[in-house]
PDB file of C-alpha atoms in Angstrom:
ATOM      1  CA  MET A   1      89.179  97.838 116.521  1.00  0.00           C
ATOM      2  CA  SER A   2      87.617 100.591 114.743  1.00  0.00           C
ATOM      3  CA  ASN A   3      88.637 101.467 111.213  1.00  0.00           C
ATOM      4  CA  ILE A   4      87.405 104.854 111.396  1.00  0.00           C
ATOM      5  CA  CYS A   5      90.603 107.666 110.983  1.00  0.00           C
ATOM      6  CA  GLU A   6      90.787 109.822 114.286  1.00  0.00           C
ATOM      7  CA  ASN A   7      93.652 111.824 113.034  1.00  0.00           C
ATOM      8  CA  GLU A   8      95.843 112.385 110.371  1.00  0.00           C
ATOM      9  CA  MET A   9      98.901 113.756 109.343  1.00  0.00           C
ATOM     10  CA  LYS A  10     101.001 114.242 106.174  1.00  0.00           C
ATOM     11  CA  LEU A  11     104.575 115.163 106.277  1.00  0.00           C
ATOM     12  CA  GLU A  12     106.955 115.942 102.849  1.00  0.00           C
ATOM     13  CA  PHE A  13     110.450 116.850 102.824  1.00  0.00           C
ATOM     14  CA  THR A  14     113.481 116.182 100.463  1.00  0.00           C
ATOM     15  CA  SER A  15     115.594 112.994 100.696  1.00  0.00           C
ATOM     16  CA  LYS A  16     118.400 114.587 102.863  1.00  0.00           C
ATOM     17  CA  SER A  17     119.440 112.307 105.277  1.00  0.00           C
ATOM     18  CA  ASN A  18     119.570 115.000 107.948  1.00  0.00           C
ATOM     19  CA  ASN A  19     116.104 114.742 107.483  1.00  0.00           C
ATOM     20  CA  GLU A  20     115.915 111.312 109.087  1.00  0.00           C
ATOM     21  CA  ALA A  21     115.746 112.521 112.559  1.00  0.00           C
ATOM     22  CA  PHE A  22     113.021 115.122 111.966  1.00  0.00           C
ATOM     23  CA  ALA A  23     110.882 112.427 110.059  1.00  0.00           C
ATOM     24  CA  ARG A  24     111.085 109.951 113.141  1.00  0.00           C
ATOM     25  CA  ILE A  25     110.839 112.260 115.739  1.00  0.00           C
ATOM     26  CA  THR A  26     107.563 113.860 113.994  1.00  0.00           C
ATOM     27  CA  VAL A  27     106.157 110.958 113.681  1.00  0.00           C
ATOM     28  CA  ALA A  28     106.809 109.740 116.963  1.00  0.00           C
ATOM     29  CA  ALA A  29     105.583 112.912 118.367  1.00  0.00           C
ATOM     30  CA  PHE A  30     101.918 112.529 116.611  1.00  0.00           C
ATOM     31  CA  ALA A  31     101.775 108.787 117.870  1.00  0.00           C
ATOM     32  CA  SER A  32     102.034 109.905 121.514  1.00  0.00           C
ATOM     33  CA  GLN A  33      98.564 110.751 121.391  1.00  0.00           C
ATOM     34  CA  LEU A  34      97.545 107.129 121.577  1.00  0.00           C
ATOM     35  CA  ASP A  35      99.447 107.099 124.927  1.00  0.00           C
ATOM     36  CA  PRO A  36     101.958 103.976 123.859  1.00  0.00           C
ATOM     37  CA  THR A  37     104.937 102.811 126.048  1.00  0.00           C
ATOM     38  CA  ILE A  38     108.516 104.043 125.260  1.00  0.00           C
ATOM     39  CA  GLU A  39     109.269 100.897 123.797  1.00  0.00           C
ATOM     40  CA  GLU A  40     106.560 101.087 121.373  1.00  0.00           C
ATOM     41  CA  LEU A  41     107.679 104.675 120.678  1.00  0.00           C
ATOM     42  CA  ALA A  42     111.189 103.136 120.027  1.00  0.00           C
ATOM     43  CA  ASP A  43     109.600 100.747 117.614  1.00  0.00           C
ATOM     44  CA  ILE A  44     107.913 103.352 115.593  1.00  0.00           C
ATOM     45  CA  LYS A  45     110.906 105.276 115.465  1.00  0.00           C
ATOM     46  CA  THR A  46     113.140 102.815 114.032  1.00  0.00           C
ATOM     47  CA  ALA A  47     110.754 101.486 111.678  1.00  0.00           C
ATOM     48  CA  VAL A  48     110.093 105.030 110.320  1.00  0.00           C
ATOM     49  CA  SER A  49     113.777 105.831 110.207  1.00  0.00           C
ATOM     50  CA  GLU A  50     114.559 102.707 108.004  1.00  0.00           C
ATOM     51  CA  ALA A  51     112.012 103.321 105.550  1.00  0.00           C
ATOM     52  CA  VAL A  52     113.280 106.755 105.111  1.00  0.00           C
ATOM     53  CA  THR A  53     116.903 105.624 105.131  1.00  0.00           C
ATOM     54  CA  ASN A  54     115.915 103.159 102.188  1.00  0.00           C
ATOM     55  CA  CYS A  55     113.918 105.990 100.220  1.00  0.00           C
ATOM     56  CA  ILE A  56     117.515 108.114 100.417  1.00  0.00           C
ATOM     57  CA  ILE A  57     119.714 105.641  99.893  1.00  0.00           C
ATOM     58  CA  HIS A  58     117.956 102.951  97.511  1.00  0.00           C
ATOM     59  CA  ALA A  59     115.142 104.903  95.921  1.00  0.00           C
ATOM     60  CA  TYR A  60     116.913 108.208  95.229  1.00  0.00           C
ATOM     61  CA  GLU A  61     120.584 107.010  95.602  1.00  0.00           C
ATOM     62  CA  GLY A  62     121.432 110.398  97.114  1.00  0.00           C
ATOM     63  CA  LYS A  63     120.019 112.405  94.326  1.00  0.00           C
ATOM     64  CA  GLU A  64     117.324 114.976  95.797  1.00  0.00           C
ATOM     65  CA  GLY A  65     113.683 113.608  95.447  1.00  0.00           C
ATOM     66  CA  ILE A  66     110.644 114.139  97.421  1.00  0.00           C
ATOM     67  CA  ILE A  67     109.799 111.421 100.799  1.00  0.00           C
ATOM     68  CA  LYS A  68     106.320 111.790 101.851  1.00  0.00           C
ATOM     69  CA  ILE A  69     104.722 110.378 105.099  1.00  0.00           C
ATOM     70  CA  LEU A  70     101.024 109.880 105.917  1.00  0.00           C
ATOM     71  CA  CYS A  71      99.986 109.019 109.422  1.00  0.00           C
ATOM     72  CA  GLN A  72      96.599 108.097 110.307  1.00  0.00           C
ATOM     73  CA  VAL A  73      95.496 107.108 114.015  1.00  0.00           C
ATOM     74  CA  PHE A  74      92.989 104.720 114.710  1.00  0.00           C
ATOM     75  CA  ALA A  75      91.232 103.752 118.016  1.00  0.00           C
ATOM     76  CA  GLY A  76      94.472 101.564 119.414  1.00  0.00           C
ATOM     77  CA  SER A  77      96.821 101.748 116.313  1.00  0.00           C
ATOM     78  CA  ILE A  78      98.406 104.018 114.210  1.00  0.00           C
ATOM     79  CA  GLN A  79      99.323 103.519 110.252  1.00  0.00           C
ATOM     80  CA  ILE A  80     102.285 104.775 108.906  1.00  0.00           C
ATOM     81  CA  GLU A  81     102.701 105.064 105.026  1.00  0.00           C
ATOM     82  CA  ILE A  82     106.106 106.613 103.749  1.00  0.00           C
ATOM     83  CA  SER A  83     106.221 106.701  99.977  1.00  0.00           C
ATOM     84  CA  ASP A  84     108.856 107.959  97.500  1.00  0.00           C
ATOM     85  CA  THR A  85     108.953 108.367  93.830  1.00  0.00           C
ATOM     86  CA  GLY A  86     112.280 106.465  93.094  1.00  0.00           C
ATOM     87  CA  LYS A  87     113.690 104.065  90.949  1.00  0.00           C
ATOM     88  CA  GLY A  88     111.491 101.388  92.523  1.00  0.00           C
ATOM     89  CA  ILE A  89     112.274  97.624  93.647  1.00  0.00           C
ATOM     90  CA  GLU A  90     112.535  95.014  91.384  1.00  0.00           C
ATOM     91  CA  ASP A  91     112.316  92.195  93.331  1.00  0.00           C
ATOM     92  CA  ILE A  92     110.489  92.884  96.842  1.00  0.00           C
ATOM     93  CA  GLU A  93     110.622  89.393  98.484  1.00  0.00           C
ATOM     94  CA  THR A  94     114.596  89.175  97.488  1.00  0.00           C
ATOM     95  CA  ALA A  95     114.732  92.712  99.252  1.00  0.00           C
ATOM     96  CA  LYS A  96     112.910  91.761 102.494  1.00  0.00           C
ATOM     97  CA  GLN A  97     115.644  88.536 102.837  1.00  0.00           C
ATOM     98  CA  PRO A  98     117.505  89.543 106.283  1.00  0.00           C
ATOM     99  CA  LEU A  99     120.687  90.658 105.397  1.00  0.00           C
ATOM    100  CA  TYR A 100     120.147  91.094 101.851  1.00  0.00           C
ATOM    101  CA  THR A 101     121.420  94.514 100.515  1.00  0.00           C
ATOM    102  CA  SER A 102     121.876  95.749  96.981  1.00  0.00           C
ATOM    103  CA  LYS A 103     124.667  98.134  98.122  1.00  0.00           C
ATOM    104  CA  PRO A 104     127.296  95.878 100.064  1.00  0.00           C
ATOM    105  CA  ASN A 105     129.715  98.590  99.564  1.00  0.00           C
ATOM    106  CA  LEU A 106     128.094 101.041 101.671  1.00  0.00           C
ATOM    107  CA  GLU A 107     128.298  98.715 104.587  1.00  0.00           C
ATOM    108  CA  ARG A 108     124.850  98.454 105.095  1.00  0.00           C
ATOM    109  CA  SER A 109     123.396  95.523 107.030  1.00  0.00           C
ATOM    110  CA  GLY A 110     120.532  94.517 104.916  1.00  0.00           C
ATOM    111  CA  MET A 111     118.162  94.183 108.218  1.00  0.00           C
ATOM    112  CA  GLY A 112     115.864  97.637 107.232  1.00  0.00           C
ATOM    113  CA  PHE A 113     113.098  95.595 105.930  1.00  0.00           C
ATOM    114  CA  THR A 114     113.177  92.948 108.334  1.00  0.00           C
ATOM    115  CA  ILE A 115     113.103  95.791 111.385  1.00  0.00           C
ATOM    116  CA  MET A 116     110.075  97.150 109.651  1.00  0.00           C
ATOM    117  CA  GLU A 117     108.638  93.947 109.784  1.00  0.00           C
ATOM    118  CA  SER A 118     109.646  92.582 113.082  1.00  0.00           C
ATOM    119  CA  PHE A 119     109.301  96.132 115.006  1.00  0.00           C
ATOM    120  CA  MET A 120     105.458  96.787 113.694  1.00  0.00           C
ATOM    121  CA  ASP A 121     102.481  94.448 113.807  1.00  0.00           C
ATOM    122  CA  GLU A 122     101.872  94.795 109.963  1.00  0.00           C
ATOM    123  CA  MET A 123     104.119  95.951 106.925  1.00  0.00           C
ATOM    124  CA  LYS A 124     102.894  95.919 103.158  1.00  0.00           C
ATOM    125  CA  VAL A 125     105.612  96.876 100.486  1.00  0.00           C
ATOM    126  CA  GLU A 126     104.202  98.232  96.951  1.00  0.00           C
ATOM    127  CA  SER A 127     106.482  99.258  94.419  1.00  0.00           C
ATOM    128  CA  ILE A 128     106.824  99.769  90.237  1.00  0.00           C
ATOM    129  CA  VAL A 129     109.702 100.056  89.000  1.00  0.00           C
ATOM    130  CA  GLY A 130     110.523 103.566  87.801  1.00  0.00           C
ATOM    131  CA  LEU A 131     107.793 104.992  89.210  1.00  0.00           C
ATOM    132  CA  GLY A 132     108.516 104.487  93.385  1.00  0.00           C
ATOM    133  CA  THR A 133     107.535 102.652  96.058  1.00  0.00           C
ATOM    134  CA  LYS A 134     105.102 102.767  98.920  1.00  0.00           C
ATOM    135  CA  VAL A 135     105.614 100.781 102.509  1.00  0.00           C
ATOM    136  CA  THR A 136     102.402 100.866 104.720  1.00  0.00           C
ATOM    137  CA  MET A 137     103.094  99.906 108.525  1.00  0.00           C
ATOM    138  CA  LYS A 138     100.590  99.657 111.186  1.00  0.00           C
ATOM    139  CA  LYS A 139     101.165  99.441 114.748  1.00  0.00           C
ATOM    140  CA  ILE A 140      98.767  98.245 117.526  1.00  0.00           C
ATOM    141  CA  ILE A 141      99.281 100.164 120.745  1.00  0.00           C
ATOM    142  CA  LYS A 142      98.206  97.843 123.395  1.00  0.00           C
ATOM    143  CA  LYS A 143      95.844  99.578 126.623  1.00  0.00           C
ATOM    144  CA  GLU A 144      96.577  98.493 129.663  1.00  0.00           C
TER     145      GLU A 144
ATOM    146  CA  MET B   1     131.703 109.653 120.522  1.00  0.00           C
ATOM    147  CA  GLU B   2     134.542 109.332 123.158  1.00  0.00           C
ATOM    148  CA  TRP B   3     137.585 106.685 123.169  1.00  0.00           C
ATOM    149  CA  ASN B   4     139.775 105.524 125.658  1.00  0.00           C
ATOM    150  CA  TYR B   5     143.158 103.776 124.938  1.00  0.00           C
ATOM    151  CA  LYS B   6     144.950 101.650 127.810  1.00  0.00           C
ATOM    152  CA  ASN B   7     148.215 100.904 126.343  1.00  0.00           C
ATOM    153  CA  GLU B   8     149.041  97.963 129.371  1.00  0.00           C
ATOM    154  CA  ASP B   9     145.855  96.249 127.901  1.00  0.00           C
ATOM    155  CA  LYS B  10     145.997  97.304 124.396  1.00  0.00           C
ATOM    156  CA  LEU B  11     142.114  97.771 124.926  1.00  0.00           C
ATOM    157  CA  LEU B  12     140.377 100.421 122.624  1.00  0.00           C
ATOM    158  CA  THR B  13     137.179 101.405 124.431  1.00  0.00           C
ATOM    159  CA  ILE B  14     134.550 103.583 122.101  1.00  0.00           C
ATOM    160  CA  THR B  15     131.892 105.123 123.807  1.00  0.00           C
ATOM    161  CA  LEU B  16     128.988 105.828 121.660  1.00  0.00           C
ATOM    162  CA  LYS B  17     126.438 108.544 122.346  1.00  0.00           C
ATOM    163  CA  GLU B  18     123.163 109.903 121.388  1.00  0.00           C
ATOM    164  CA  GLU B  19     121.734 108.683 117.974  1.00  0.00           C
ATOM    165  CA  ILE B  20     122.983 106.111 115.466  1.00  0.00           C
ATOM    166  CA  ASP B  21     121.644 106.375 112.158  1.00  0.00           C
ATOM    167  CA  HIS B  22     122.290 106.574 108.500  1.00  0.00           C
ATOM    168  CA  HIS B  23     123.285 110.524 108.519  1.00  0.00           C
ATOM    169  CA  THR B  24     125.654 109.999 111.922  1.00  0.00           C
ATOM    170  CA  VAL B  25     127.071 106.817 110.804  1.00  0.00           C
ATOM    171  CA  GLU B  26     129.507 107.879 108.491  1.00  0.00           C
ATOM    172  CA  LYS B  27     131.415 110.528 110.818  1.00  0.00           C
ATOM    173  CA  ILE B  28     131.390 107.903 113.518  1.00  0.00           C
ATOM    174  CA  ARG B  29     133.004 105.270 111.041  1.00  0.00           C
ATOM    175  CA  ARG B  30     135.698 107.295 109.954  1.00  0.00           C
ATOM    176  CA  LYS B  31     136.597 108.371 113.524  1.00  0.00           C
ATOM    177  CA  ILE B  32     136.514 104.584 114.917  1.00  0.00           C
ATOM    178  CA  ASP B  33     138.637 103.374 111.865  1.00  0.00           C
ATOM    179  CA  ASN B  34     141.284 106.145 112.482  1.00  0.00           C
ATOM    180  CA  GLU B  35     141.357 105.074 116.249  1.00  0.00           C
ATOM    181  CA  ILE B  36     141.861 101.316 115.349  1.00  0.00           C
ATOM    182  CA  GLN B  37     144.459 102.100 112.854  1.00  0.00           C
ATOM    183  CA  ARG B  38     146.379 104.449 115.227  1.00  0.00           C
ATOM    184  CA  TYR B  39     146.624 102.468 118.168  1.00  0.00           C
ATOM    185  CA  MET B  40     146.338  98.751 116.340  1.00  0.00           C
ATOM    186  CA  PRO B  41     144.553  97.613 120.033  1.00  0.00           C
ATOM    187  CA  LYS B  42     144.201  93.896 120.973  1.00  0.00           C
ATOM    188  CA  LYS B  43     140.673  94.502 121.799  1.00  0.00           C
ATOM    189  CA  VAL B  44     138.218  96.917 121.032  1.00  0.00           C
ATOM    190  CA  VAL B  45     135.051  97.307 123.174  1.00  0.00           C
ATOM    191  CA  PHE B  46     131.811  99.161 122.234  1.00  0.00           C
ATOM    192  CA  ASP B  47     130.097 100.754 124.948  1.00  0.00           C
ATOM    193  CA  PHE B  48     126.565 101.461 124.195  1.00  0.00           C
ATOM    194  CA  ASN B  49     125.142 102.977 127.403  1.00  0.00           C
ATOM    195  CA  TYR B  50     124.520 106.528 126.337  1.00  0.00           C
ATOM    196  CA  VAL B  51     122.702 105.463 123.037  1.00  0.00           C
ATOM    197  CA  ASN B  52     119.343 107.076 122.861  1.00  0.00           C
ATOM    198  CA  PHE B  53     118.290 105.948 119.299  1.00  0.00           C
ATOM    199  CA  MET B  54     120.300 103.246 116.908  1.00  0.00           C
ATOM    200  CA  ASP B  55     118.704 101.592 113.359  1.00  0.00           C
ATOM    201  CA  SER B  56     120.236  99.326 111.005  1.00  0.00           C
ATOM    202  CA  ALA B  57     122.693 101.749 110.011  1.00  0.00           C
ATOM    203  CA  GLY B  58     124.241 100.845 113.669  1.00  0.00           C
ATOM    204  CA  ILE B  59     124.194  97.277 112.769  1.00  0.00           C
ATOM    205  CA  GLY B  60     126.226  97.626 109.761  1.00  0.00           C
ATOM    206  CA  LEU B  61     129.075  99.745 111.394  1.00  0.00           C
ATOM    207  CA  LEU B  62     129.383  97.229 114.021  1.00  0.00           C
ATOM    208  CA  ILE B  63     129.516  94.300 111.523  1.00  0.00           C
ATOM    209  CA  GLY B  64     132.070  96.200 109.177  1.00  0.00           C
ATOM    210  CA  ARG B  65     134.280  97.165 112.664  1.00  0.00           C
ATOM    211  CA  TYR B  66     133.656  93.424 113.281  1.00  0.00           C
ATOM    212  CA  LYS B  67     135.213  92.371 110.192  1.00  0.00           C
ATOM    213  CA  ILE B  68     138.003  94.701 110.296  1.00  0.00           C
ATOM    214  CA  THR B  69     139.168  93.763 113.915  1.00  0.00           C
ATOM    215  CA  ASN B  70     138.637  90.105 112.629  1.00  0.00           C
ATOM    216  CA  MET B  71     141.058  90.892 109.671  1.00  0.00           C
ATOM    217  CA  LEU B  72     143.729  92.461 112.314  1.00  0.00           C
ATOM    218  CA  ARG B  73     143.096  89.269 114.145  1.00  0.00           C
ATOM    219  CA  ARG B  74     141.702  91.507 117.054  1.00  0.00           C
ATOM    220  CA  ASN B  75     138.831  90.770 119.520  1.00  0.00           C
ATOM    221  CA  PHE B  76     135.939  92.495 119.444  1.00  0.00           C
ATOM    222  CA  ARG B  77     133.079  93.058 121.971  1.00  0.00           C
ATOM    223  CA  ASN B  78     129.811  95.033 122.305  1.00  0.00           C
ATOM    224  CA  LYS B  79     130.225  96.072 125.867  1.00  0.00           C
ATOM    225  CA  GLU B  80     126.821  97.421 127.945  1.00  0.00           C
ATOM    226  CA  TYR B  81     123.872  98.434 125.977  1.00  0.00           C
ATOM    227  CA  ASN B  82     120.783 100.086 127.328  1.00  0.00           C
ATOM    228  CA  TYR B  83     117.083  98.990 126.565  1.00  0.00           C
ATOM    229  CA  LYS B  84     116.892 101.575 123.512  1.00  0.00           C
ATOM    230  CA  CYS B  85     119.383  99.462 121.139  1.00  0.00           C
ATOM    231  CA  LYS B  86     118.800  95.894 123.002  1.00  0.00           C
ATOM    232  CA  LYS B  87     116.525  94.732 120.042  1.00  0.00           C
ATOM    233  CA  ASN B  88     119.225  95.921 117.391  1.00  0.00           C
ATOM    234  CA  ILE B  89     122.176  94.357 118.968  1.00  0.00           C
ATOM    235  CA  GLY B  90     120.407  91.279 118.761  1.00  0.00           C
ATOM    236  CA  ASP B  91     120.292  91.833 115.105  1.00  0.00           C
ATOM    237  CA  VAL B  92     123.949  92.133 115.046  1.00  0.00           C
ATOM    238  CA  ARG B  93     124.333  89.014 116.984  1.00  0.00           C
ATOM    239  CA  CYS B  94     122.159  87.314 114.645  1.00  0.00           C
ATOM    240  CA  ALA B  95     124.517  88.489 111.663  1.00  0.00           C
ATOM    241  CA  LYS B  96     127.432  87.274 113.462  1.00  0.00           C
ATOM    242  CA  ASN B  97     126.205  83.789 113.881  1.00  0.00           C
ATOM    243  CA  TYR B  98     124.757  83.410 110.512  1.00  0.00           C
ATOM    244  CA  THR B  99     127.250  81.224 108.446  1.00  0.00           C
ATOM    245  CA  ASN B 100     125.027  78.397 107.014  1.00  0.00           C
ATOM    246  CA  SER B 101     121.912  78.654 108.705  1.00  0.00           C
ATOM    247  CA  LYS B 102     118.859  80.130 107.117  1.00  0.00           C
ATOM    248  CA  ARG B 103     118.097  83.739 106.453  1.00  0.00           C
ATOM    249  CA  GLU B 104     114.606  83.520 107.625  1.00  0.00           C
ATOM    250  CA  ASP B 105     115.819  82.933 111.235  1.00  0.00           C
ATOM    251  CA  CYS B 106     116.595  86.266 111.602  1.00  0.00           C
ATOM    252  CA  GLY B 107     114.485  88.426 113.367  1.00  0.00           C
ATOM    253  CA  LYS B 108     112.174  85.698 113.896  1.00  0.00           C
ATOM    254  CA  SER B 109     112.676  85.620 117.504  1.00  0.00           C
ATOM    255  CA  ARG B 110     110.972  89.146 117.874  1.00  0.00           C
ATOM    256  CA  ARG B 111     108.003  88.445 115.312  1.00  0.00           C
ATOM    257  CA  LYS B 112     104.606  88.110 117.150  1.00  0.00           C
TER     258      LYS B 112
END
């Protein structure tokens, strides 16, 4: 698989929940140049939606902030980087546990990171408390 | 979202439509809870056939409604769902069955 970036896209928007649909649709539209299947596209959309929702609910806790998305297309794969400058994650391993939620009162399922991890081929979370979080995900698009 | 209540069976069918995410789930949740409290049905059925997109907010919605119907000693069922939310419905089943099993088991079946 080639490491040369063939195409790149950057997106910046405020942490409003009505931007979730905008973010996932934009990333899916950009990913469509790799000719993915509908299922692969649905996986990307779901993973992006989860990451953006995390930024809105957990990083900024409903306050206004900026969410940045960087998408890079390689030969046969797409890498998506979603970052915020919110409060950060203290314990990444605990946050990644299925069904774990730091906000049970909001009726969250605690499946965000599990979905990102299982729908995408690679996922990496980097976070500094007080500075922000960056989630990097990679999806390999299989060619028939 | 549409709902249909059959008095003879005390069956409330809720047909969810379009996209279920953190933004849309708030409105849907309020409506569903209102309908459950209004009719006090014996059975609640969720129809996902017309859902185009669903993320973990939809799973939270289902788990929450499952808890409410359980509390009211009502039956809860996911009717049909299309391929677009098939994977996520699997997560709801996993969460429902999660009692003493290991957390790590969740989502593992789909991991490569």
